[in-house]
Coordinates of C-alpha atoms in Angstrom, one line a residue:
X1 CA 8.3 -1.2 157.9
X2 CA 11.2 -2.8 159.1
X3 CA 12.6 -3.3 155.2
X4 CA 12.0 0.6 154.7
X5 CA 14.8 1.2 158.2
X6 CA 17.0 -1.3 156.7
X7 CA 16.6 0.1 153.9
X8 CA 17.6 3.5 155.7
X9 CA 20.7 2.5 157.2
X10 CA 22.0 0.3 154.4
X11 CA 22.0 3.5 152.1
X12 CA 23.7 5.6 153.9
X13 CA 26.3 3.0 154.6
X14 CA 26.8 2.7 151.5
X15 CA 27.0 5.7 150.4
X16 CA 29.6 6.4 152.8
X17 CA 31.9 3.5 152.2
X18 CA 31.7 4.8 148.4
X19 CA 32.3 8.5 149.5
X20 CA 35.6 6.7 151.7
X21 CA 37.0 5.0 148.5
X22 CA 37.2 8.4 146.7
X23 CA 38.7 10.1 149.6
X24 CA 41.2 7.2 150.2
X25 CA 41.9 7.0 146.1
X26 CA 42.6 10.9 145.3
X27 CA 45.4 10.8 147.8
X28 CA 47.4 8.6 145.7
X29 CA 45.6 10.2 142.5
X30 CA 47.0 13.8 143.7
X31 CA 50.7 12.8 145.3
X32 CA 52.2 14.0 142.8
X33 CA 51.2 17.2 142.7
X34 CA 51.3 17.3 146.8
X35 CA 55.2 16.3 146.2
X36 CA 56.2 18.9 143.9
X37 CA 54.4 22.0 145.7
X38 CA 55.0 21.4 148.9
X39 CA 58.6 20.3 148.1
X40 CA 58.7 17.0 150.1
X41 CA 60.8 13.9 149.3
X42 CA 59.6 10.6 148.3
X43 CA 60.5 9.4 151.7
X44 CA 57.7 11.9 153.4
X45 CA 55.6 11.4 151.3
X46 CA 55.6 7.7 152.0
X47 CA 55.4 8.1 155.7
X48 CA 51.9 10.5 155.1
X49 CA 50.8 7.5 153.9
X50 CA 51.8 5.1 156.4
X51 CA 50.2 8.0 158.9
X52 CA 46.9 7.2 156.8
X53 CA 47.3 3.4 157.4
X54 CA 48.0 3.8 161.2
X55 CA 45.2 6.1 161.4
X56 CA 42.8 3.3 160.0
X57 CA 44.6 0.3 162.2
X58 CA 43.9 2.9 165.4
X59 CA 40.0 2.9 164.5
X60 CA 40.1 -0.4 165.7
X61 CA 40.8 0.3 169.7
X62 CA 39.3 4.2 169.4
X63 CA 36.3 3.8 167.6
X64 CA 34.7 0.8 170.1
X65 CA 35.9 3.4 173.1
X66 CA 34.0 6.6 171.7
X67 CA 30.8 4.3 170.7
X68 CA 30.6 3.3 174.4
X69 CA 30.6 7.1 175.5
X70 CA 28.7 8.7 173.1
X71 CA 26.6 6.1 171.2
X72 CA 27.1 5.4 167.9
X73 CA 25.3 7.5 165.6
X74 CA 26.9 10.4 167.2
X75 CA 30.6 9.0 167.2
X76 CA 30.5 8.3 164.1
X77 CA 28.7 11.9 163.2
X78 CA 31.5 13.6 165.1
X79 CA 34.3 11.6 163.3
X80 CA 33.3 12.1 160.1
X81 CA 33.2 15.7 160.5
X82 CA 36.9 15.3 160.8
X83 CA 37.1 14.4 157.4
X84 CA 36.5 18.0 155.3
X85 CA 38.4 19.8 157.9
X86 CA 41.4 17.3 157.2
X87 CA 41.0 17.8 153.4
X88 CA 41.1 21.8 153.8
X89 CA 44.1 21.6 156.0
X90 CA 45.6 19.4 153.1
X91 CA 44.8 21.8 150.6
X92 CA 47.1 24.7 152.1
X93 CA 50.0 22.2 152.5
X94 CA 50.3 23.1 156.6
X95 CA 54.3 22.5 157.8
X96 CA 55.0 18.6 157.4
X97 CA 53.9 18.0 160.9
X98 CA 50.7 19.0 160.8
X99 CA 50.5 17.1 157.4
X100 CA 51.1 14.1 159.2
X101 CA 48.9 14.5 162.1
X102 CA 46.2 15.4 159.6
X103 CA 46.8 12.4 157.5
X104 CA 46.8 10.0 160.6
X105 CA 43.4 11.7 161.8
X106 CA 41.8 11.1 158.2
X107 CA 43.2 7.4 158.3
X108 CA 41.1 7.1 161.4
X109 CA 37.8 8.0 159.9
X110 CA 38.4 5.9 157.0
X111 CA 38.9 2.8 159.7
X112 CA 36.1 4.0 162.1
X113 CA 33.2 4.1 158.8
X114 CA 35.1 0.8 158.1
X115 CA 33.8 -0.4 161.4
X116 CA 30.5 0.9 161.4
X117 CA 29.4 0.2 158.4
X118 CA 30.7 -3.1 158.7
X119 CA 28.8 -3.7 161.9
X120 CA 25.6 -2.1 160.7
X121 CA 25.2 -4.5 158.2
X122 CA 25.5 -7.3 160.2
X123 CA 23.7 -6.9 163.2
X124 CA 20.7 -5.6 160.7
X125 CA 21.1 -8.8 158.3
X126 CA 22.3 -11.2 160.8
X127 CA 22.7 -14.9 159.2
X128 CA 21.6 -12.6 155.3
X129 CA 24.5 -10.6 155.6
X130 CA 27.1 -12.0 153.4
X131 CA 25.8 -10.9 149.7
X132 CA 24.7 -7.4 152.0
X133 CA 28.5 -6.8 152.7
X134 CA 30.0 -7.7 149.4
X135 CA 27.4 -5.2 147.5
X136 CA 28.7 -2.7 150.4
X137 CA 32.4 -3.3 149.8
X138 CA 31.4 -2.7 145.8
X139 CA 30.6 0.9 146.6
X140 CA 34.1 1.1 148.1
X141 CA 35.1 -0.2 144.2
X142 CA 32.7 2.4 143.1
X143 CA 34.3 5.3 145.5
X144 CA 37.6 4.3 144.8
X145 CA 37.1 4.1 140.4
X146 CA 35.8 7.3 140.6
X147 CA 38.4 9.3 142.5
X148 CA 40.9 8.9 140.0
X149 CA 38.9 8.9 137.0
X150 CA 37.5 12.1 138.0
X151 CA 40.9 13.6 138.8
X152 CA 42.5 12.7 135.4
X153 CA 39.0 14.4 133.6
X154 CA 39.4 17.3 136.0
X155 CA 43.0 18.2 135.3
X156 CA 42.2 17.9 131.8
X157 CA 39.6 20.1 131.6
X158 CA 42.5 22.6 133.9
X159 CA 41.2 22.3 136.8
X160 CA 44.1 21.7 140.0
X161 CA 44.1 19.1 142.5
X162 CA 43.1 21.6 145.0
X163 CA 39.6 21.8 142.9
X164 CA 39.6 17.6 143.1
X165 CA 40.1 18.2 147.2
X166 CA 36.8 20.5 147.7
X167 CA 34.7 18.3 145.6
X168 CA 35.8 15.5 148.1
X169 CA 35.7 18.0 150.9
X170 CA 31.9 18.6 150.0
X171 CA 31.0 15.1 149.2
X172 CA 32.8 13.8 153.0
X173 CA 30.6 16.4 154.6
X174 CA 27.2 15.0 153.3
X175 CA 28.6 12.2 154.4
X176 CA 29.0 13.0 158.0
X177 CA 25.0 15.6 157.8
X178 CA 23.5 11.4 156.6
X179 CA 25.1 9.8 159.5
X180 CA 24.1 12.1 161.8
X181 CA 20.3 12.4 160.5
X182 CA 20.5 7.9 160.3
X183 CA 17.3 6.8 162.3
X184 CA 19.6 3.9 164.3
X185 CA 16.9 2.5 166.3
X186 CA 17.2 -0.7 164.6
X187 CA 20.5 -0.7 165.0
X188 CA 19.9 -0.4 169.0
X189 CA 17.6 -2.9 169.0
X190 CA 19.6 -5.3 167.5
X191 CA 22.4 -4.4 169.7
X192 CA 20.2 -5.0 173.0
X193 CA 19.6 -8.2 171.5
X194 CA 23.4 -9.1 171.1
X195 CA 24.0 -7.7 174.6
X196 CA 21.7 -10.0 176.3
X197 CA 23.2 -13.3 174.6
X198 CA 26.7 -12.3 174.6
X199 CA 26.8 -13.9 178.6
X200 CA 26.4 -16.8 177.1
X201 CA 29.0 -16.9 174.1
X202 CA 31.2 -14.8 176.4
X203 CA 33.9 -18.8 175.6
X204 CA 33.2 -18.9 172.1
X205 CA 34.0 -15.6 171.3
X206 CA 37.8 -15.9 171.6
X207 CA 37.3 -19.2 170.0
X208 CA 38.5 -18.3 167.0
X209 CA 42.1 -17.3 168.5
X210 CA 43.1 -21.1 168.7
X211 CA 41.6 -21.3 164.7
X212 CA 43.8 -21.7 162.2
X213 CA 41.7 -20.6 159.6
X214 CA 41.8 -17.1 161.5
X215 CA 45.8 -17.3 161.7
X216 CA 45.7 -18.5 157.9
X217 CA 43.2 -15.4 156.6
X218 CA 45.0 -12.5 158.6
X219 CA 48.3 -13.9 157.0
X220 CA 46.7 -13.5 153.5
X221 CA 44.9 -9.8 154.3
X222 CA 48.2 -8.7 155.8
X223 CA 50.4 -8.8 152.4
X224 CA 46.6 -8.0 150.5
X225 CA 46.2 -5.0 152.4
X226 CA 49.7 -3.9 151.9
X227 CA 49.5 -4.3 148.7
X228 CA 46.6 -2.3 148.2
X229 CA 47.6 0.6 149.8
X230 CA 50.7 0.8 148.0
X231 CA 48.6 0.6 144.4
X232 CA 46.3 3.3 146.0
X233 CA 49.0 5.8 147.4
X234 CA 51.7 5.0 144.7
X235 CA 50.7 3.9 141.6
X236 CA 50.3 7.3 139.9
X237 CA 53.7 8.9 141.2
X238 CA 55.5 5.8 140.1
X239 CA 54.4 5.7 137.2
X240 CA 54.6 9.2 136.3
X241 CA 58.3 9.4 137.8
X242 CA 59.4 6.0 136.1
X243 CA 58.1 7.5 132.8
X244 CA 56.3 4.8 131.7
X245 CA 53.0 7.1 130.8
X246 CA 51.3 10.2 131.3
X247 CA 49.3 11.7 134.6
X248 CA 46.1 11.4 133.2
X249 CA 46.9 7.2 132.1
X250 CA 48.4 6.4 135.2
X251 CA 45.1 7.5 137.5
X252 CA 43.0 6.1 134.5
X253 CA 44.8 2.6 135.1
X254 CA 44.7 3.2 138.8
X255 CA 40.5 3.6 138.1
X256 CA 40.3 0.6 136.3
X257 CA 42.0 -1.8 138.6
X258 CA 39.1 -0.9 140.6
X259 CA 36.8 -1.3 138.3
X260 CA 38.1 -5.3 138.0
X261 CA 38.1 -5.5 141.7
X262 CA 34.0 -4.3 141.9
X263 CA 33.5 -7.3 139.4
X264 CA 35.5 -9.7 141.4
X265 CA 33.0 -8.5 144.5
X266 CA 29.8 -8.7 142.7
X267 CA 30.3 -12.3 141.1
X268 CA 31.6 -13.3 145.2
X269 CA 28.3 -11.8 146.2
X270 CA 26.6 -13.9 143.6
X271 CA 28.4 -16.8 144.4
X272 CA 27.9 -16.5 148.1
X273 CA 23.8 -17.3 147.6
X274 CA 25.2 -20.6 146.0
X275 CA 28.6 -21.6 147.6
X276 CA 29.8 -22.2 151.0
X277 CA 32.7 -20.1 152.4
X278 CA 35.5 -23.1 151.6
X279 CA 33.7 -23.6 147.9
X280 CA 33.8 -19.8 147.0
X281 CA 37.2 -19.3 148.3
X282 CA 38.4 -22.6 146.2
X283 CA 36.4 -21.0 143.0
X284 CA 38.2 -18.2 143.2
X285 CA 41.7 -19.0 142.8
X286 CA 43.9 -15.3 142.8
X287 CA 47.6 -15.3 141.2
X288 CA 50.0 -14.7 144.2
X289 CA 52.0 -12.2 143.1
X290 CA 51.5 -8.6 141.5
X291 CA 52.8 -8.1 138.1
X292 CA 55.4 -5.0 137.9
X293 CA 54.6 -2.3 135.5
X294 CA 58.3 -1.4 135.0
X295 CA 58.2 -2.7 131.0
X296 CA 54.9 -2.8 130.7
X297 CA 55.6 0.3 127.8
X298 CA 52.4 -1.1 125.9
X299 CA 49.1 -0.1 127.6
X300 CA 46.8 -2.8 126.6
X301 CA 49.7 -5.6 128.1
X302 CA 49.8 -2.7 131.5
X303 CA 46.1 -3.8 131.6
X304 CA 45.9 -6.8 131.2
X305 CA 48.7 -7.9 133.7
X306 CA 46.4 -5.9 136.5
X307 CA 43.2 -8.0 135.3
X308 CA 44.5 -10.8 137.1
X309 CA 45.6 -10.0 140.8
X310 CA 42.8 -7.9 141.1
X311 CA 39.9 -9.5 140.1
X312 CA 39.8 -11.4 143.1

Protein backbone atom coordinates (compact mmCIF):
# COMPACT_ATOMS: atom_id res chain seq x y z
CA UNK A 1 0.00 0.00 0.00
CA UNK A 2 2.56 2.28 0.88
CA UNK A 3 4.46 1.71 -2.69
CA UNK A 4 0.97 2.61 -4.43
CA UNK A 5 1.19 6.50 -2.24
CA UNK A 6 4.59 6.80 -3.24
CA UNK A 7 3.82 5.87 -6.17
CA UNK A 8 1.07 8.80 -6.05
CA UNK A 9 3.17 11.58 -5.05
CA UNK A 10 6.25 10.65 -7.15
CA UNK A 11 3.93 11.05 -10.36
CA UNK A 12 2.62 13.99 -9.96
CA UNK A 13 6.00 15.43 -9.03
CA UNK A 14 7.11 14.49 -11.78
CA UNK A 15 4.86 15.45 -13.93
CA UNK A 16 5.07 18.75 -12.64
CA UNK A 17 8.80 19.39 -12.72
CA UNK A 18 8.37 18.24 -16.57
CA UNK A 19 5.33 20.55 -17.04
CA UNK A 20 8.01 23.45 -15.30
CA UNK A 21 10.81 22.77 -17.92
CA UNK A 22 8.38 23.58 -20.77
CA UNK A 23 7.13 26.62 -19.11
CA UNK A 24 10.69 27.77 -18.21
CA UNK A 25 11.98 26.69 -21.98
CA UNK A 26 9.22 28.45 -24.24
CA UNK A 27 10.18 31.76 -22.70
CA UNK A 28 13.45 31.73 -24.23
CA UNK A 29 11.83 29.65 -27.31
CA UNK A 30 9.21 32.64 -27.86
CA UNK A 31 11.55 35.95 -26.96
CA UNK A 32 11.79 36.74 -30.06
CA UNK A 33 8.61 37.15 -31.06
CA UNK A 34 7.75 38.82 -27.37
CA UNK A 35 10.66 41.44 -28.51
CA UNK A 36 9.35 42.40 -31.80
CA UNK A 37 5.51 42.81 -30.86
CA UNK A 38 5.68 44.37 -27.92
CA UNK A 39 8.58 46.60 -29.11
CA UNK A 40 10.98 46.19 -26.17
CA UNK A 41 14.82 46.39 -26.32
CA UNK A 42 17.18 43.74 -25.72
CA UNK A 43 17.97 45.27 -22.50
CA UNK A 44 14.16 44.64 -21.12
CA UNK A 45 13.95 41.82 -22.31
CA UNK A 46 16.95 40.71 -20.40
CA UNK A 47 15.76 42.08 -17.17
CA UNK A 48 12.14 39.86 -17.65
CA UNK A 49 14.41 37.32 -17.41
CA UNK A 50 16.36 38.21 -14.49
CA UNK A 51 12.69 38.93 -12.92
CA UNK A 52 12.12 35.04 -13.62
CA UNK A 53 15.43 34.18 -11.86
CA UNK A 54 14.67 36.38 -8.77
CA UNK A 55 11.25 35.04 -8.71
CA UNK A 56 12.75 31.40 -8.37
CA UNK A 57 15.70 32.54 -5.75
CA UNK A 58 12.59 34.23 -3.60
CA UNK A 59 10.84 30.64 -3.46
CA UNK A 60 13.44 29.86 -1.22
CA UNK A 61 12.35 32.34 1.94
CA UNK A 62 8.43 32.44 0.65
CA UNK A 63 7.61 29.11 -0.09
CA UNK A 64 8.88 27.56 3.64
CA UNK A 65 6.67 30.71 5.13
CA UNK A 66 3.28 29.91 3.11
CA UNK A 67 3.89 25.90 3.91
CA UNK A 68 3.84 26.81 7.66
CA UNK A 69 0.47 28.74 7.24
CA UNK A 70 -1.36 26.77 4.99
CA UNK A 71 0.19 23.34 4.78
CA UNK A 72 1.73 22.20 1.91
CA UNK A 73 -0.57 20.60 -0.50
CA UNK A 74 -2.55 23.74 -0.51
CA UNK A 75 0.51 26.20 -0.88
CA UNK A 76 1.70 24.66 -3.42
CA UNK A 77 -2.12 24.30 -5.05
CA UNK A 78 -2.57 28.01 -4.68
CA UNK A 79 0.93 28.85 -6.21
CA UNK A 80 0.63 26.88 -9.09
CA UNK A 81 -2.53 28.41 -10.00
CA UNK A 82 -0.46 31.52 -10.53
CA UNK A 83 1.07 29.98 -13.26
CA UNK A 84 -1.86 30.06 -16.34
CA UNK A 85 -2.94 33.35 -15.13
CA UNK A 86 0.76 34.59 -15.52
CA UNK A 87 0.96 33.01 -19.11
CA UNK A 88 -2.42 34.82 -20.18
CA UNK A 89 -1.26 38.04 -18.86
CA UNK A 90 1.91 37.37 -21.07
CA UNK A 91 -0.05 36.62 -24.02
CA UNK A 92 -1.70 40.24 -24.28
CA UNK A 93 1.80 41.89 -23.76
CA UNK A 94 0.36 44.13 -20.43
CA UNK A 95 2.62 47.67 -20.11
CA UNK A 96 6.35 46.56 -19.24
CA UNK A 97 5.64 46.72 -15.60
CA UNK A 98 3.22 44.44 -15.25
CA UNK A 99 5.38 42.20 -17.59
CA UNK A 100 7.93 42.23 -15.09
CA UNK A 101 5.85 41.69 -12.10
CA UNK A 102 4.28 38.82 -13.95
CA UNK A 103 7.55 37.25 -14.86
CA UNK A 104 8.90 37.60 -11.23
CA UNK A 105 5.61 35.83 -9.90
CA UNK A 106 6.02 32.97 -12.53
CA UNK A 107 9.81 32.67 -11.53
CA UNK A 108 8.48 31.99 -8.05
CA UNK A 109 6.32 29.03 -8.90
CA UNK A 110 8.99 27.61 -10.95
CA UNK A 111 11.27 27.81 -7.48
CA UNK A 112 8.51 26.87 -5.09
CA UNK A 113 7.60 23.23 -7.30
CA UNK A 114 11.44 23.25 -7.28
CA UNK A 115 11.22 23.00 -3.54
CA UNK A 116 8.46 20.77 -3.20
CA UNK A 117 9.13 18.40 -5.37
CA UNK A 118 12.48 18.28 -4.21
CA UNK A 119 11.43 17.64 -0.68
CA UNK A 120 8.74 15.14 -1.47
CA UNK A 121 11.09 12.99 -2.82
CA UNK A 122 13.21 12.83 -0.04
CA UNK A 123 11.38 12.73 2.93
CA UNK A 124 9.27 9.73 1.01
CA UNK A 125 12.67 7.88 -0.16
CA UNK A 126 14.75 8.89 2.69
CA UNK A 127 18.45 7.19 2.42
CA UNK A 128 16.75 5.61 -1.62
CA UNK A 129 16.40 8.94 -2.71
CA UNK A 130 19.34 9.68 -4.86
CA UNK A 131 18.54 7.62 -8.31
CA UNK A 132 14.56 8.93 -7.19
CA UNK A 133 15.73 12.71 -7.73
CA UNK A 134 17.88 12.26 -10.80
CA UNK A 135 14.87 10.36 -12.71
CA UNK A 136 12.83 13.58 -11.36
CA UNK A 137 15.26 16.18 -12.57
CA UNK A 138 15.04 13.98 -16.15
CA UNK A 139 11.51 15.01 -16.52
CA UNK A 140 12.74 18.70 -16.10
CA UNK A 141 15.12 17.41 -19.43
CA UNK A 142 11.93 16.03 -20.72
CA UNK A 143 9.81 19.49 -20.03
CA UNK A 144 12.44 21.57 -21.13
CA UNK A 145 13.23 19.33 -24.82
CA UNK A 146 9.86 19.56 -25.55
CA UNK A 147 9.01 23.27 -25.20
CA UNK A 148 11.11 24.24 -27.90
CA UNK A 149 10.74 21.42 -30.14
CA UNK A 150 7.12 21.91 -29.97
CA UNK A 151 7.37 25.63 -30.68
CA UNK A 152 9.62 25.19 -33.82
CA UNK A 153 6.77 22.27 -35.16
CA UNK A 154 4.01 24.69 -34.13
CA UNK A 155 5.23 27.73 -36.01
CA UNK A 156 5.75 25.62 -38.84
CA UNK A 157 2.71 24.21 -39.17
CA UNK A 158 1.50 28.52 -38.70
CA UNK A 159 0.57 28.47 -35.63
CA UNK A 160 1.87 31.90 -33.28
CA UNK A 161 3.56 31.90 -30.11
CA UNK A 162 0.48 33.00 -28.47
CA UNK A 163 -1.01 29.32 -29.58
CA UNK A 164 2.49 27.79 -27.94
CA UNK A 165 1.42 30.00 -24.57
CA UNK A 166 -2.31 28.31 -24.13
CA UNK A 167 -1.00 24.95 -24.64
CA UNK A 168 1.41 25.67 -21.74
CA UNK A 169 -1.34 27.68 -20.09
CA UNK A 170 -3.50 24.36 -20.16
CA UNK A 171 -0.87 21.96 -19.35
CA UNK A 172 0.31 24.43 -15.93
CA UNK A 173 -3.28 24.23 -14.87
CA UNK A 174 -3.47 20.34 -14.73
CA UNK A 175 -0.58 20.86 -13.09
CA UNK A 176 -1.83 22.89 -10.16
CA UNK A 177 -5.92 20.51 -10.35
CA UNK A 178 -2.85 17.16 -9.50
CA UNK A 179 -1.38 19.00 -6.76
CA UNK A 180 -4.25 19.96 -5.20
CA UNK A 181 -6.08 16.43 -5.52
CA UNK A 182 -2.15 14.75 -4.15
CA UNK A 183 -3.20 12.38 -1.15
CA UNK A 184 -0.05 13.96 1.05
CA UNK A 185 -0.59 11.90 4.07
CA UNK A 186 2.64 10.21 3.64
CA UNK A 187 4.16 13.18 3.16
CA UNK A 188 2.83 14.36 6.79
CA UNK A 189 3.77 11.41 8.25
CA UNK A 190 7.14 11.62 7.25
CA UNK A 191 7.27 15.10 8.24
CA UNK A 192 6.07 14.34 11.93
CA UNK A 193 8.75 12.05 11.88
CA UNK A 194 11.48 14.64 10.97
CA UNK A 195 9.92 17.05 13.40
CA UNK A 196 10.36 14.96 16.34
CA UNK A 197 14.18 14.17 15.57
CA UNK A 198 15.11 17.55 14.39
CA UNK A 199 15.72 18.53 18.53
CA UNK A 200 18.30 16.48 18.31
CA UNK A 201 20.20 17.43 15.01
CA UNK A 202 19.14 20.98 15.75
CA UNK A 203 23.92 21.34 15.79
CA UNK A 204 24.44 19.37 12.87
CA UNK A 205 22.15 21.08 10.77
CA UNK A 206 24.22 24.17 10.26
CA UNK A 207 27.13 21.87 10.07
CA UNK A 208 27.50 22.01 6.70
CA UNK A 209 28.21 26.00 6.81
CA UNK A 210 31.87 25.44 8.13
CA UNK A 211 32.07 22.52 4.96
CA UNK A 212 33.99 23.22 2.33
CA UNK A 213 32.51 20.89 0.08
CA UNK A 214 29.28 23.07 0.53
CA UNK A 215 31.34 26.52 -0.20
CA UNK A 216 33.03 24.43 -3.18
CA UNK A 217 29.50 23.03 -4.80
CA UNK A 218 27.53 26.41 -4.53
CA UNK A 219 30.63 28.06 -6.26
CA UNK A 220 30.20 25.49 -9.20
CA UNK A 221 26.06 25.76 -9.33
CA UNK A 222 26.48 29.58 -9.17
CA UNK A 223 28.27 30.02 -12.77
CA UNK A 224 26.12 26.46 -13.83
CA UNK A 225 23.03 28.04 -13.10
CA UNK A 226 23.95 31.18 -14.80
CA UNK A 227 24.73 29.56 -17.50
CA UNK A 228 21.71 27.74 -17.94
CA UNK A 229 19.53 30.36 -17.80
CA UNK A 230 21.22 32.25 -20.26
CA UNK A 231 21.06 29.05 -22.87
CA UNK A 232 17.34 28.84 -21.88
CA UNK A 233 16.25 32.59 -22.08
CA UNK A 234 18.78 33.48 -25.00
CA UNK A 235 19.87 31.01 -27.07
CA UNK A 236 17.13 31.41 -29.77
CA UNK A 237 17.16 35.34 -30.03
CA UNK A 238 20.91 35.23 -30.30
CA UNK A 239 21.07 33.08 -32.65
CA UNK A 240 18.35 34.27 -34.79
CA UNK A 241 19.75 38.05 -34.44
CA UNK A 242 23.50 36.98 -34.96
CA UNK A 243 22.27 35.19 -38.21
CA UNK A 244 23.85 32.16 -37.75
CA UNK A 245 20.44 30.06 -38.52
CA UNK A 246 16.93 29.98 -38.80
CA UNK A 247 14.00 30.24 -35.81
CA UNK A 248 12.88 26.87 -36.17
CA UNK A 249 17.08 25.49 -35.91
CA UNK A 250 17.87 27.68 -33.20
CA UNK A 251 14.88 26.24 -30.69
CA UNK A 252 15.59 22.71 -32.37
CA UNK A 253 19.40 23.07 -31.04
CA UNK A 254 18.05 24.66 -27.86
CA UNK A 255 15.85 21.06 -27.63
CA UNK A 256 18.63 19.02 -28.08
CA UNK A 257 20.99 20.43 -25.64
CA UNK A 258 18.42 19.14 -23.43
CA UNK A 259 18.06 16.19 -24.75
CA UNK A 260 22.20 15.56 -23.88
CA UNK A 261 21.57 16.89 -20.48
CA UNK A 262 18.53 14.00 -19.70
CA UNK A 263 21.30 11.47 -20.77
CA UNK A 264 23.93 12.92 -18.56
CA UNK A 265 21.06 12.53 -15.60
CA UNK A 266 19.94 9.10 -16.34
CA UNK A 267 23.60 7.53 -16.63
CA UNK A 268 24.27 9.75 -12.92
CA UNK A 269 21.15 8.00 -11.71
CA UNK A 270 22.66 4.78 -12.93
CA UNK A 271 25.84 5.38 -11.57
CA UNK A 272 24.59 6.55 -8.19
CA UNK A 273 23.32 2.66 -7.39
CA UNK A 274 27.14 1.89 -7.95
CA UNK A 275 29.30 4.97 -7.00
CA UNK A 276 29.82 7.05 -4.01
CA UNK A 277 29.11 10.81 -4.31
CA UNK A 278 33.22 11.63 -4.65
CA UNK A 279 33.50 8.57 -7.34
CA UNK A 280 30.52 9.72 -9.55
CA UNK A 281 31.55 13.30 -9.42
CA UNK A 282 35.33 12.20 -10.42
CA UNK A 283 33.61 9.93 -13.30
CA UNK A 284 32.09 12.56 -14.58
CA UNK A 285 34.57 15.00 -15.57
CA UNK A 286 32.58 18.34 -17.43
CA UNK A 287 34.72 20.78 -19.81
CA UNK A 288 34.75 24.19 -17.94
CA UNK A 289 33.87 26.40 -20.35
CA UNK A 290 30.83 26.83 -22.93
CA UNK A 291 31.71 26.71 -26.48
CA UNK A 292 30.49 30.06 -28.40
CA UNK A 293 28.19 29.50 -31.33
CA UNK A 294 29.38 32.71 -33.01
CA UNK A 295 31.27 30.61 -36.17
CA UNK A 296 29.80 27.72 -35.53
CA UNK A 297 28.13 28.37 -39.50
CA UNK A 298 28.09 24.37 -39.81
CA UNK A 299 25.27 22.71 -37.82
CA UNK A 300 26.64 19.36 -37.24
CA UNK A 301 30.11 21.21 -35.57
CA UNK A 302 27.05 23.74 -33.57
CA UNK A 303 26.14 20.26 -32.17
CA UNK A 304 28.63 18.81 -31.41
CA UNK A 305 30.43 21.71 -29.45
CA UNK A 306 27.07 21.65 -27.13
CA UNK A 307 27.46 17.69 -26.63
CA UNK A 308 30.18 18.37 -24.29
CA UNK A 309 29.27 21.05 -21.57
CA UNK A 310 26.02 19.63 -21.39
CA UNK A 311 26.13 16.18 -20.95
CA UNK A 312 27.18 16.50 -17.57
Amino acid sequence: MKTDKYNHIFLRCCYGYAVSGMAVLVIGAILPSIITEAGISFLAAGSLLSGMAIGNLSASFLFPVLVSWLGRKRAIFFITLCAPVCLFILSILPPFPIMYSVMLIYGLVRGSITILNNSAVNDIYGSKATGKLNLLHCFFAVGAFLAPFLTAVLMKLGFNWRHVLYLILILTAATAALYGTMDDTLLNETSNRINKDKGKKDSQDRSFLKSYSFYGIAFILFFYLGLENCINGWFVTYLQNTNVMSATYATALVSFTWLVIMAGRLICAALSKKLDKIQRFCALPSTPTFLPQKNSRTRPYGHVRLFLPNHF
